[in-house]
Every structure is written in structure tokens, then in C-alpha cells.
PDB file of C-alpha atoms in Angstrom:
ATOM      1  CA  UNK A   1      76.212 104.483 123.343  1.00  0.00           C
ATOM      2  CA  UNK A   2      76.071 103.269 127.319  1.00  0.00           C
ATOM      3  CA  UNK A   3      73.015 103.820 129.113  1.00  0.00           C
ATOM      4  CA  UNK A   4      73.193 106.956 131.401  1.00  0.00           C
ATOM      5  CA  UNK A   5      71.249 106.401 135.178  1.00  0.00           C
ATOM      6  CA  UNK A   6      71.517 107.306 138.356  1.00  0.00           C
ATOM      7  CA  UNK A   7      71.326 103.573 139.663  1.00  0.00           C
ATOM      8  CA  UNK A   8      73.743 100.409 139.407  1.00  0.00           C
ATOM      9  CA  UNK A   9      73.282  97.434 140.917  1.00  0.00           C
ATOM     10  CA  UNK A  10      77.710  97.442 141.339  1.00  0.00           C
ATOM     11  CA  UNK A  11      77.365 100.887 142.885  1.00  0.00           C
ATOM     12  CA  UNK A  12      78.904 104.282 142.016  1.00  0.00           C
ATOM     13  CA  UNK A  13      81.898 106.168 143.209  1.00  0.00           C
ATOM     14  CA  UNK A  14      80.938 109.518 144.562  1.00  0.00           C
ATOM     15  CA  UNK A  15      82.696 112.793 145.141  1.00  0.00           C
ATOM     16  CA  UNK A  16      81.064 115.424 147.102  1.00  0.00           C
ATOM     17  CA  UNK A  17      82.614 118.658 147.529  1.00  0.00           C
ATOM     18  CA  UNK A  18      81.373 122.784 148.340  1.00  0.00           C
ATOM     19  CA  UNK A  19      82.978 125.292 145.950  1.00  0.00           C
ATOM     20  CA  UNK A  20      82.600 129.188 145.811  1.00  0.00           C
ATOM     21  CA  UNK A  21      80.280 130.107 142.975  1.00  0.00           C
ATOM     22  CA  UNK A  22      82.967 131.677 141.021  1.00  0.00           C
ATOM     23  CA  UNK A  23      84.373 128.150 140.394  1.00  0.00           C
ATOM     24  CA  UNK A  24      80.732 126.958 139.792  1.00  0.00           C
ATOM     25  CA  UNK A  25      80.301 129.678 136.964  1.00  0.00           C
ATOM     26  CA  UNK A  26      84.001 128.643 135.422  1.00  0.00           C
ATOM     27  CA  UNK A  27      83.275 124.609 135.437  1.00  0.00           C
ATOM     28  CA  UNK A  28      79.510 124.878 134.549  1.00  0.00           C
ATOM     29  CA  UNK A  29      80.714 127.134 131.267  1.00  0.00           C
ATOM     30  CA  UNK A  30      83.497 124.423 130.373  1.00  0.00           C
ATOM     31  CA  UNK A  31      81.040 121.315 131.462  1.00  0.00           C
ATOM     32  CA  UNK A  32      78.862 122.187 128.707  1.00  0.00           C
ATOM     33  CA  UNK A  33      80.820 121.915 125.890  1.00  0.00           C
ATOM     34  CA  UNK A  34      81.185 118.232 126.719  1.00  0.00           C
ATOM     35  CA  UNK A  35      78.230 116.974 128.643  1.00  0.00           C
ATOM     36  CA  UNK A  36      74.597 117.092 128.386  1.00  0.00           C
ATOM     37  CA  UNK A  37      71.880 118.968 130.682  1.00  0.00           C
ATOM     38  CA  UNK A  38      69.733 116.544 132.341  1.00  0.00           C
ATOM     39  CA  UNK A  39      66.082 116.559 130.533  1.00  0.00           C
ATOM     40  CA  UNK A  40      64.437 116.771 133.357  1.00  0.00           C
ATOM     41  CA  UNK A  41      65.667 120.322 133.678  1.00  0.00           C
ATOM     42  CA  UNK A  42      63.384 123.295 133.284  1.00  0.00           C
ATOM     43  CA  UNK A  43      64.322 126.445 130.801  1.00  0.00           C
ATOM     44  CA  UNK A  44      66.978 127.706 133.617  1.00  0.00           C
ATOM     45  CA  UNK A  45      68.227 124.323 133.380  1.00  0.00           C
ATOM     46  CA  UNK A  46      67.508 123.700 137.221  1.00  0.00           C
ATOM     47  CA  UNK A  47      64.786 121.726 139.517  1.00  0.00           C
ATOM     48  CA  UNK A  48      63.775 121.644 143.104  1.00  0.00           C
ATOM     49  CA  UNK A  49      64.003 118.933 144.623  1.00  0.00           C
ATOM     50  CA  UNK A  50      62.378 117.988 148.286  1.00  0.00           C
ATOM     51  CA  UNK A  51      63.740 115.536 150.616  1.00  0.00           C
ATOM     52  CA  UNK A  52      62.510 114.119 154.082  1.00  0.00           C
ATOM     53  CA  UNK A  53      64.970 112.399 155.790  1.00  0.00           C
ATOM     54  CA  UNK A  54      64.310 109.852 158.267  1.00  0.00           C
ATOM     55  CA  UNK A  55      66.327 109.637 161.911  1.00  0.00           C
ATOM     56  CA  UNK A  56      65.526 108.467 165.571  1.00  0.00           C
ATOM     57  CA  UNK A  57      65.745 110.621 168.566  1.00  0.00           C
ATOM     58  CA  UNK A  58      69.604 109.235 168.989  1.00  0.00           C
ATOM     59  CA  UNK A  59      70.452 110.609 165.538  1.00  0.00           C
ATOM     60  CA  UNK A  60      72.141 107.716 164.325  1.00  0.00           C
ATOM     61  CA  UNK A  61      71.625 107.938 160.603  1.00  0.00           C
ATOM     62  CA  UNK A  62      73.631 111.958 161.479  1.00  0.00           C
ATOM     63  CA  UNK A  63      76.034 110.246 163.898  1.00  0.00           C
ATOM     64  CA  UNK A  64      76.855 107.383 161.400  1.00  0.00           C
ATOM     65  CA  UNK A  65      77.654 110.351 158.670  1.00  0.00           C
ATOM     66  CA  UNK A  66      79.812 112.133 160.854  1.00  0.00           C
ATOM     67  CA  UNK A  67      81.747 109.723 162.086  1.00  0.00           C
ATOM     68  CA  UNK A  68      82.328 108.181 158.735  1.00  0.00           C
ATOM     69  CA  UNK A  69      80.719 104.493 158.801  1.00  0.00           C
ATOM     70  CA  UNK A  70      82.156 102.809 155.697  1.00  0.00           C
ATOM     71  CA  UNK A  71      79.122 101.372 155.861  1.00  0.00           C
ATOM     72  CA  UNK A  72      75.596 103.044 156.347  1.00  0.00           C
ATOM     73  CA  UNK A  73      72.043 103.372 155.084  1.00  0.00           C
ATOM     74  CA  UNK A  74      69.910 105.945 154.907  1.00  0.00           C
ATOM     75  CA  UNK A  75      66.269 106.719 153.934  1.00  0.00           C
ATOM     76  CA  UNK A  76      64.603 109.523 152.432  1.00  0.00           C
ATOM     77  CA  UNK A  77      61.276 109.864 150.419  1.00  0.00           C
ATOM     78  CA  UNK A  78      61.642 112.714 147.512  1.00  0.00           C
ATOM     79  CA  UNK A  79      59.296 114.864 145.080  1.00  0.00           C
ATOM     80  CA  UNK A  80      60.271 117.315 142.806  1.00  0.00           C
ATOM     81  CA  UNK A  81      58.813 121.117 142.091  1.00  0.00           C
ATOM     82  CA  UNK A  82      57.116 120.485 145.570  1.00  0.00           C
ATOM     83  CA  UNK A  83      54.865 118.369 143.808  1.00  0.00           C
ATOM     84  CA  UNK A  84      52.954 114.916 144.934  1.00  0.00           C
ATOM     85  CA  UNK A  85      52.978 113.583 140.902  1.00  0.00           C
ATOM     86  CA  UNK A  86      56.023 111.832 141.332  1.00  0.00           C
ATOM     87  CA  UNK A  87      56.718 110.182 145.184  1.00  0.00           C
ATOM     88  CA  UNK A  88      59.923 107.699 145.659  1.00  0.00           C
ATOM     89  CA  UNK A  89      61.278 106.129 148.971  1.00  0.00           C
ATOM     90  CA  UNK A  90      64.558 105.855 148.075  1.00  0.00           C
ATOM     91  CA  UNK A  91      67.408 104.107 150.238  1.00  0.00           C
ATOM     92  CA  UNK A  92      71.158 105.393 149.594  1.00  0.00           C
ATOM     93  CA  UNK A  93      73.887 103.147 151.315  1.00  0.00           C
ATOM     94  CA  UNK A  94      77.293 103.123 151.551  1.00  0.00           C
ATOM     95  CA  UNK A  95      79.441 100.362 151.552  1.00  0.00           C
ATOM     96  CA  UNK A  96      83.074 100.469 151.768  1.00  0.00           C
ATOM     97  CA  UNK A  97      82.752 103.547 150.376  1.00  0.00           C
ATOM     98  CA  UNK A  98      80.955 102.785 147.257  1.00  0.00           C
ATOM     99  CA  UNK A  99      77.259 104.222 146.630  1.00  0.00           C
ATOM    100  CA  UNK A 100      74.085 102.415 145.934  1.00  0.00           C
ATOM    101  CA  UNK A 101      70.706 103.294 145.776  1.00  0.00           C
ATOM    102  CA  UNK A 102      67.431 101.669 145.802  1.00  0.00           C
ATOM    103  CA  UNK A 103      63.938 103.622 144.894  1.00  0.00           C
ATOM    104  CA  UNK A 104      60.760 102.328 144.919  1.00  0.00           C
ATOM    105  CA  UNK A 105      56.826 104.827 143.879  1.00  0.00           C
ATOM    106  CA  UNK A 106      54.973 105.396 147.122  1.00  0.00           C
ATOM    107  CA  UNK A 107      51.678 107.661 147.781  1.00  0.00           C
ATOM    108  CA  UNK A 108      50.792 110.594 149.904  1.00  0.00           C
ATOM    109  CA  UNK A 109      49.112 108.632 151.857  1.00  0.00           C
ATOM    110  CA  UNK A 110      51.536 105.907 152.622  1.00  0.00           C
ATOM    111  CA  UNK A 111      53.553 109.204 153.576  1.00  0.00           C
ATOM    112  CA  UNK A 112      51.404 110.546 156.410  1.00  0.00           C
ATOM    113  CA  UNK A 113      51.239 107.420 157.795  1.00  0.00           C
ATOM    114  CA  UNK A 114      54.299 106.798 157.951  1.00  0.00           C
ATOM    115  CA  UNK A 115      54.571 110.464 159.146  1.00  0.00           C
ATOM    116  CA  UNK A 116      52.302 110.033 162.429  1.00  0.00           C
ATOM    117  CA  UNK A 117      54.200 106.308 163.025  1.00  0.00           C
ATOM    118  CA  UNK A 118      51.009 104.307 161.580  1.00  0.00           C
ATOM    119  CA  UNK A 119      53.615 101.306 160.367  1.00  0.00           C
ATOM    120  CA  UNK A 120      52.009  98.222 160.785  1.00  0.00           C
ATOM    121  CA  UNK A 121      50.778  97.964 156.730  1.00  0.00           C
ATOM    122  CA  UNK A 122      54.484  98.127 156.112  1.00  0.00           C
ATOM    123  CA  UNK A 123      55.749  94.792 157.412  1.00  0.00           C
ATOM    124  CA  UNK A 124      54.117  92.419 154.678  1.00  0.00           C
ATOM    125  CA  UNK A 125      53.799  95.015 151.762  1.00  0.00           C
ATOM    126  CA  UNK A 126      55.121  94.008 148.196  1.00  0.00           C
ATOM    127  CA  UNK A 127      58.049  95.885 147.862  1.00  0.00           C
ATOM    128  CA  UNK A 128      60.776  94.897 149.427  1.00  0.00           C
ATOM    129  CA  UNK A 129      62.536  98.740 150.452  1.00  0.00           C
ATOM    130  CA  UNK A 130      59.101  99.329 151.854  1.00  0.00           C
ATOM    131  CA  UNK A 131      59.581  96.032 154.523  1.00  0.00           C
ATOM    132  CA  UNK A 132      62.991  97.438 155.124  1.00  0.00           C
ATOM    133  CA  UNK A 133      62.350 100.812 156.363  1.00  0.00           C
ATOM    134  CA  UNK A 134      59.579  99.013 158.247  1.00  0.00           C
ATOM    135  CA  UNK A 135      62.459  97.384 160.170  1.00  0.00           C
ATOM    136  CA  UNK A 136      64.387 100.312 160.653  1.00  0.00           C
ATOM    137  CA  UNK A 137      61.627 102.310 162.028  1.00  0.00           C
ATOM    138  CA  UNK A 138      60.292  99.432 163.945  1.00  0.00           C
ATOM    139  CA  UNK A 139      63.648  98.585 165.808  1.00  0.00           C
ATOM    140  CA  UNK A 140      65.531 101.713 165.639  1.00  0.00           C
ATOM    141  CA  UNK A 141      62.554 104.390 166.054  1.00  0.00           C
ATOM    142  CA  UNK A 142      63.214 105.623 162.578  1.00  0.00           C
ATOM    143  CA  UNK A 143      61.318 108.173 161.700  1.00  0.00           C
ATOM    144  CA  UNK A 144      60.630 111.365 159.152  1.00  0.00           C
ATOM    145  CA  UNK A 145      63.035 114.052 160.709  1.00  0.00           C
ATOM    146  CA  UNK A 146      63.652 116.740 158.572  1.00  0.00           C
ATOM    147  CA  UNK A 147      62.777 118.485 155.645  1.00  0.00           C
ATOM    148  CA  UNK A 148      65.041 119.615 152.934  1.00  0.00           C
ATOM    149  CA  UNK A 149      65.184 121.931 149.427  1.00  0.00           C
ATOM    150  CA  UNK A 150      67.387 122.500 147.450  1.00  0.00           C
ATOM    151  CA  UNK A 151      67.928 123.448 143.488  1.00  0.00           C
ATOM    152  CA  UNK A 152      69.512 120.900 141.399  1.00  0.00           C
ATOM    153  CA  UNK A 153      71.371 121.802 137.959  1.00  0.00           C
ATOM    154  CA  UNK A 154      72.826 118.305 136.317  1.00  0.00           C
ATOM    155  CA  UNK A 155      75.199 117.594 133.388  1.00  0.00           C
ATOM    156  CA  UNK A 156      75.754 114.165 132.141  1.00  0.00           C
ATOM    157  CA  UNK A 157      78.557 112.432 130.162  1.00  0.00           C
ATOM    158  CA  UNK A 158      77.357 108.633 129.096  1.00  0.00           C
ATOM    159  CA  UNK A 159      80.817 106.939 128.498  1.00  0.00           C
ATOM    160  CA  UNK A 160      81.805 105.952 132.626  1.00  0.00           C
ATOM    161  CA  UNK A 161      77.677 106.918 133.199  1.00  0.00           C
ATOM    162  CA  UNK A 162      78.919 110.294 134.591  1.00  0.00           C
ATOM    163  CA  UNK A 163      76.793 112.506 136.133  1.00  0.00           C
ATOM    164  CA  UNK A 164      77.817 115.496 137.068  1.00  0.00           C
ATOM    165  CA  UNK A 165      75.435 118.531 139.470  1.00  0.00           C
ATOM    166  CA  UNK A 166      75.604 121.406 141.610  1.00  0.00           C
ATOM    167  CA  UNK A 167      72.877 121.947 144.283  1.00  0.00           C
ATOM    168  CA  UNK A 168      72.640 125.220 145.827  1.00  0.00           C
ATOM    169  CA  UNK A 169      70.049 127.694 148.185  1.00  0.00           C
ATOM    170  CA  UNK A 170      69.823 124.290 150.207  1.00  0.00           C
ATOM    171  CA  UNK A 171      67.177 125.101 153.072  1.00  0.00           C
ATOM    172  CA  UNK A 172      66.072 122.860 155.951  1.00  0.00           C
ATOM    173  CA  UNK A 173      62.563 122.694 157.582  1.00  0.00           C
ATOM    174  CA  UNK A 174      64.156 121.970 160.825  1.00  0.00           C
ATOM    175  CA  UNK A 175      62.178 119.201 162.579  1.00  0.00           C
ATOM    176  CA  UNK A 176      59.027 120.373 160.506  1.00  0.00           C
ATOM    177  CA  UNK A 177      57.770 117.171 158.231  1.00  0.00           C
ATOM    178  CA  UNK A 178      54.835 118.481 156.521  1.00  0.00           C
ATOM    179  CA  UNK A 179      56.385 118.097 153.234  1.00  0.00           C
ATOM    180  CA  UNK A 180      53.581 118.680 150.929  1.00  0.00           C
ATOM    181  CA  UNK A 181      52.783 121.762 152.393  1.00  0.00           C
ATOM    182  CA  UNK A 182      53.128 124.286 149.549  1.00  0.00           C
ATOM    183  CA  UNK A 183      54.208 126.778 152.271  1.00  0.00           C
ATOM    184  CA  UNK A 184      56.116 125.048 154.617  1.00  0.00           C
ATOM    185  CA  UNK A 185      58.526 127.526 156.627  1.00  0.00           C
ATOM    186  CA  UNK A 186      62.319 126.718 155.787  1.00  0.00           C
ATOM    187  CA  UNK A 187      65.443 128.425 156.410  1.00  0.00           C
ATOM    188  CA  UNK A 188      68.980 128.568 154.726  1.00  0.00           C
ATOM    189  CA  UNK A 189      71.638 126.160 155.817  1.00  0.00           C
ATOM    190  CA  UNK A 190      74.300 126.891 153.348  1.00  0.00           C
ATOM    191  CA  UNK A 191      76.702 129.628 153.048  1.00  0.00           C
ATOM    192  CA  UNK A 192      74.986 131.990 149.995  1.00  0.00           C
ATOM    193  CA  UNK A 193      78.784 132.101 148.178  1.00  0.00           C
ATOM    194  CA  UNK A 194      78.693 128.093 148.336  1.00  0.00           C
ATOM    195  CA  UNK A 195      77.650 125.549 145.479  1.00  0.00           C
ATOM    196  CA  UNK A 196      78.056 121.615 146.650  1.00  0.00           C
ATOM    197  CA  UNK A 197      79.053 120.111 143.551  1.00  0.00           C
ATOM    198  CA  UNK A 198      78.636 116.195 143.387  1.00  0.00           C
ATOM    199  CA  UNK A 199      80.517 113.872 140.790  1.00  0.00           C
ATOM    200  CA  UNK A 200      78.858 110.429 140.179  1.00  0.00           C
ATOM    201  CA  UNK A 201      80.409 108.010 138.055  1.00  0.00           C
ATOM    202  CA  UNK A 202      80.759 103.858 137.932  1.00  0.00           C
ATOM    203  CA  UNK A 203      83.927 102.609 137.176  1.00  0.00           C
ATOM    204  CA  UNK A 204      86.057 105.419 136.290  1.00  0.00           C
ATOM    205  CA  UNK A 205      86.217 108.937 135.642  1.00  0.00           C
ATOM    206  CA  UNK A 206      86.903 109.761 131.981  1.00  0.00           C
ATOM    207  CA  UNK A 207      90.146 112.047 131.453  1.00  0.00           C
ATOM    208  CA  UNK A 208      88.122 114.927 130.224  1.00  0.00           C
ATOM    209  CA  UNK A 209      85.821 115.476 133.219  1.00  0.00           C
ATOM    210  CA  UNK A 210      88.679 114.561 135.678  1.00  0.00           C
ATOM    211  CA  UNK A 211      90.756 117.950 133.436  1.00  0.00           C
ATOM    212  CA  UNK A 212      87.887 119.932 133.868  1.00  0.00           C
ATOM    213  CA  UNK A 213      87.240 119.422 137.831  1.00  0.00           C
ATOM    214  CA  UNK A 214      90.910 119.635 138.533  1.00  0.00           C
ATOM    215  CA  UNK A 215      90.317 123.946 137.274  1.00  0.00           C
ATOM    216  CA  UNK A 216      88.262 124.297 140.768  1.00  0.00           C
ATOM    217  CA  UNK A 217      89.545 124.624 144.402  1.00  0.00           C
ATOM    218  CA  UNK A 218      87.278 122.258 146.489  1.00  0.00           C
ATOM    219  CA  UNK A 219      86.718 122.737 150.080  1.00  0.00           C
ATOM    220  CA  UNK A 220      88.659 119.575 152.217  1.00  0.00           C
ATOM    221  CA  UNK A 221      85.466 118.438 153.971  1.00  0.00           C
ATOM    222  CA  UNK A 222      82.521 116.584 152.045  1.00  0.00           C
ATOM    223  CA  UNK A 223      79.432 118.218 152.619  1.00  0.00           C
ATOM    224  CA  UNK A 224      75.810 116.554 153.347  1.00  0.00           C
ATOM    225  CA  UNK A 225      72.696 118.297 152.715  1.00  0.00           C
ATOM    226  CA  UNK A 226      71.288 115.887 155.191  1.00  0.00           C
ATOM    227  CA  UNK A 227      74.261 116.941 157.956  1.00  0.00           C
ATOM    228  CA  UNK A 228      73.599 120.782 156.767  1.00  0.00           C
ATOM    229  CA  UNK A 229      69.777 120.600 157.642  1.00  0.00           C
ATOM    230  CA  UNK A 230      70.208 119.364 161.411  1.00  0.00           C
ATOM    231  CA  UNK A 231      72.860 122.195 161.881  1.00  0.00           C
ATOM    232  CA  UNK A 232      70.224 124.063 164.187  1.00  0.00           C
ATOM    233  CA  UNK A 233      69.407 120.421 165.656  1.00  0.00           C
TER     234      UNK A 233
END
């Protein structure tokens, strides 16, 4: 049986798309006859996850998105259930249109300081995506921007390491980075009707999941929780 995970050091072919929840309903009912739910689910079958994304004051990590780099980084750190047990800087980058990602465990602490632009620790620490983003936020003003939720509900298939989600009630903290604030205020940025549905797979897309995704009408424009949360600014 192939091993099933998120990373590959060849990179993964991605396929982003928003579809009504209707269509969500439909493919999530046929989906389950052939792929698995993602253990880390809860009984509903869904997590929250939290994302802060980091940006200058020039927006270029936004600016590269929109204007379609082939190739682009960008760095987040991410928790689940709002909680500070699990903590990953994670980098995602695109080049020439393929997807990889890099993770590595940081603390709270490391957090904040990065938060409030204490940096210096960063440029001779151990792991290596830690001296990156210590580049990055030393030469381009990178910095935490913007907070974002969202609920996740996965399905994975192990033959092409398919992995299959829809995120929805995606909210946005606006330029508010507290993150592990239990209560921090958000707001919605994505159309209630609306499910982004995201289709992860290495070197091809078996015939079975490609059938079932051709039964949905996707909309023509990729969406980015990332680009959603700075619709306000």
C-alpha cells in the first residue's frame, strides 16, 4: 500500500477551486465510498485549523499570488482547534507550478517574538526553515500579517497519495496577529453558499477521483484563503 502524506520532496500538483455547497454535499456523498476520512478528524469529521500568514507592508507575498508568479514562497505558522499543543512554521512554494512544502515544530514563544520583530535568535538557529524566514523577514520586512480560520473536512485515496478537502466558514482576523487568543475577533471572508475544495495529488490523478470531480461545476478562478483574508486590506 503507498504511503499517504501531505509532503514530497518531488512536489504535488494542486487544484484549487470554490464550489456551491450543493456540489460539496453531491461529491462528499460519492468521495466516501472510495476514500478515507483523514484521522485527524473529529466525530463531524472536520477540524479548525489557524493560520498566520506572514507579508511586508508592500504585500508582496499577496501581489506575487495575484499576479501568478510560477514561482513563489510563502510562510505561515499553523495550530489546530485553536490550540498551542501542536505549533509548525511551515513554508509552501511554488515552482513552475508544482507545490512543495516544508514544516518544521516551533513554540509560543518563538511566535511572539517573532510577532513583535525580536529576530535576531533566528539567524544561527538549527533548523534550517527557521534561518530562512529569518532572511525573508530580515531583507524583505516579512512579517505576521494576518490571521486566518477555517474548517477543514479531508478524504484520502493512497494509490497517486491523493488527498482530497473542502474548507469552508473561512474567517480573517484582518491585520490582528494575536493568534492564541481564544477570543480573537474575526470576520467572514467567504461567500456562506461557497466550499473551496482542494485536490492534492503527486504524479497523477487516479481515473476514479478524476470521474468523481468531473460531477461538480467549479468556479474559473482559484481561490486563496490567504488572498480572501486581505480582502478588507
Amino acid at each position: 500500500m503507498p504511503i499517504v502524506t501531505s509532503f514530497n520532496p518531488n512536489g504535488r500538483q494542486e487544484i484549487k477551486q470554490a464550489i456551491s455547497y450543493p456540489d460539496y454535499a453531491l461529491l462528499k456523498t460519492k468521495l466516501q465510498h472510495v476514500m478515507q476520512r483523514d484521522k485527524h478528524a473529529g466525530l463531524d469529521g472536520k477540524y479548525l485549523i489557524r493560520s498566520t500568514y506572514f507579508d511586508n507592508f508592500s504585500n508582496k507575498v499577496l501581489n506575487e499570488k495575484k499576479e501568478g508568479f510560477i514561482n513563489r514562497d510563502k510562510y505561515r505558522v499553523r495550530i489546530y482547534g485553536k490550540s498551542s499543543a501542536v505549533i509548525n512554521l511551515e513554508r509552501k512554494s511554488k515552482r513552475n507550478n508544482v507545490t512543495f512544502k516544508t514544516k518544521c515544530a516551533i513554540s509560543q514563544a518563538e511566535y511572539e517574538k517573532m510577532r513583535i520583530g525580536e529576530i535576531s535568535w533566528m539567524e544561527n538557529d538549527g533548523r534550517g526553515l527557521i534561518r530562512d524566514l529569518y532572511q525573508e523577514m530580515n531583507y524583505n520586512q516579512l512579517r505576521p500579517t494576518t490571521v486566518v480560520d477555517y474548517e477543514r473536512e479531508a478524504y484520502i485515496y493512497p494509490f497517486g497519495n491523493v488527498r482530497v478537502t473542502f474548507d469552508s466558514k473561512v474567517q480573517s482576523s484582518l491585520r490582528n496577529t494575536d493568534m492564541f487568543n481564544q477570543n480573537l475577533p474575526m470576520v467572514d471572508v467567504l461567500e456562506p453558499n461557497l466550499v473551496i475544495l482542494e485536490v492534492k495529488y503527486d504524479e497523477y490523478l487516479p481515473d476514479i477521483i478524476k470521474y468523481l470531480l468531473q460531477s461538480v461545476d467549479t468556479r474559473a478562478e482559484a481561490y486563496s484563503k490567504y488572498q480572501l483574508s486581505r480582502m478588507y486590506g
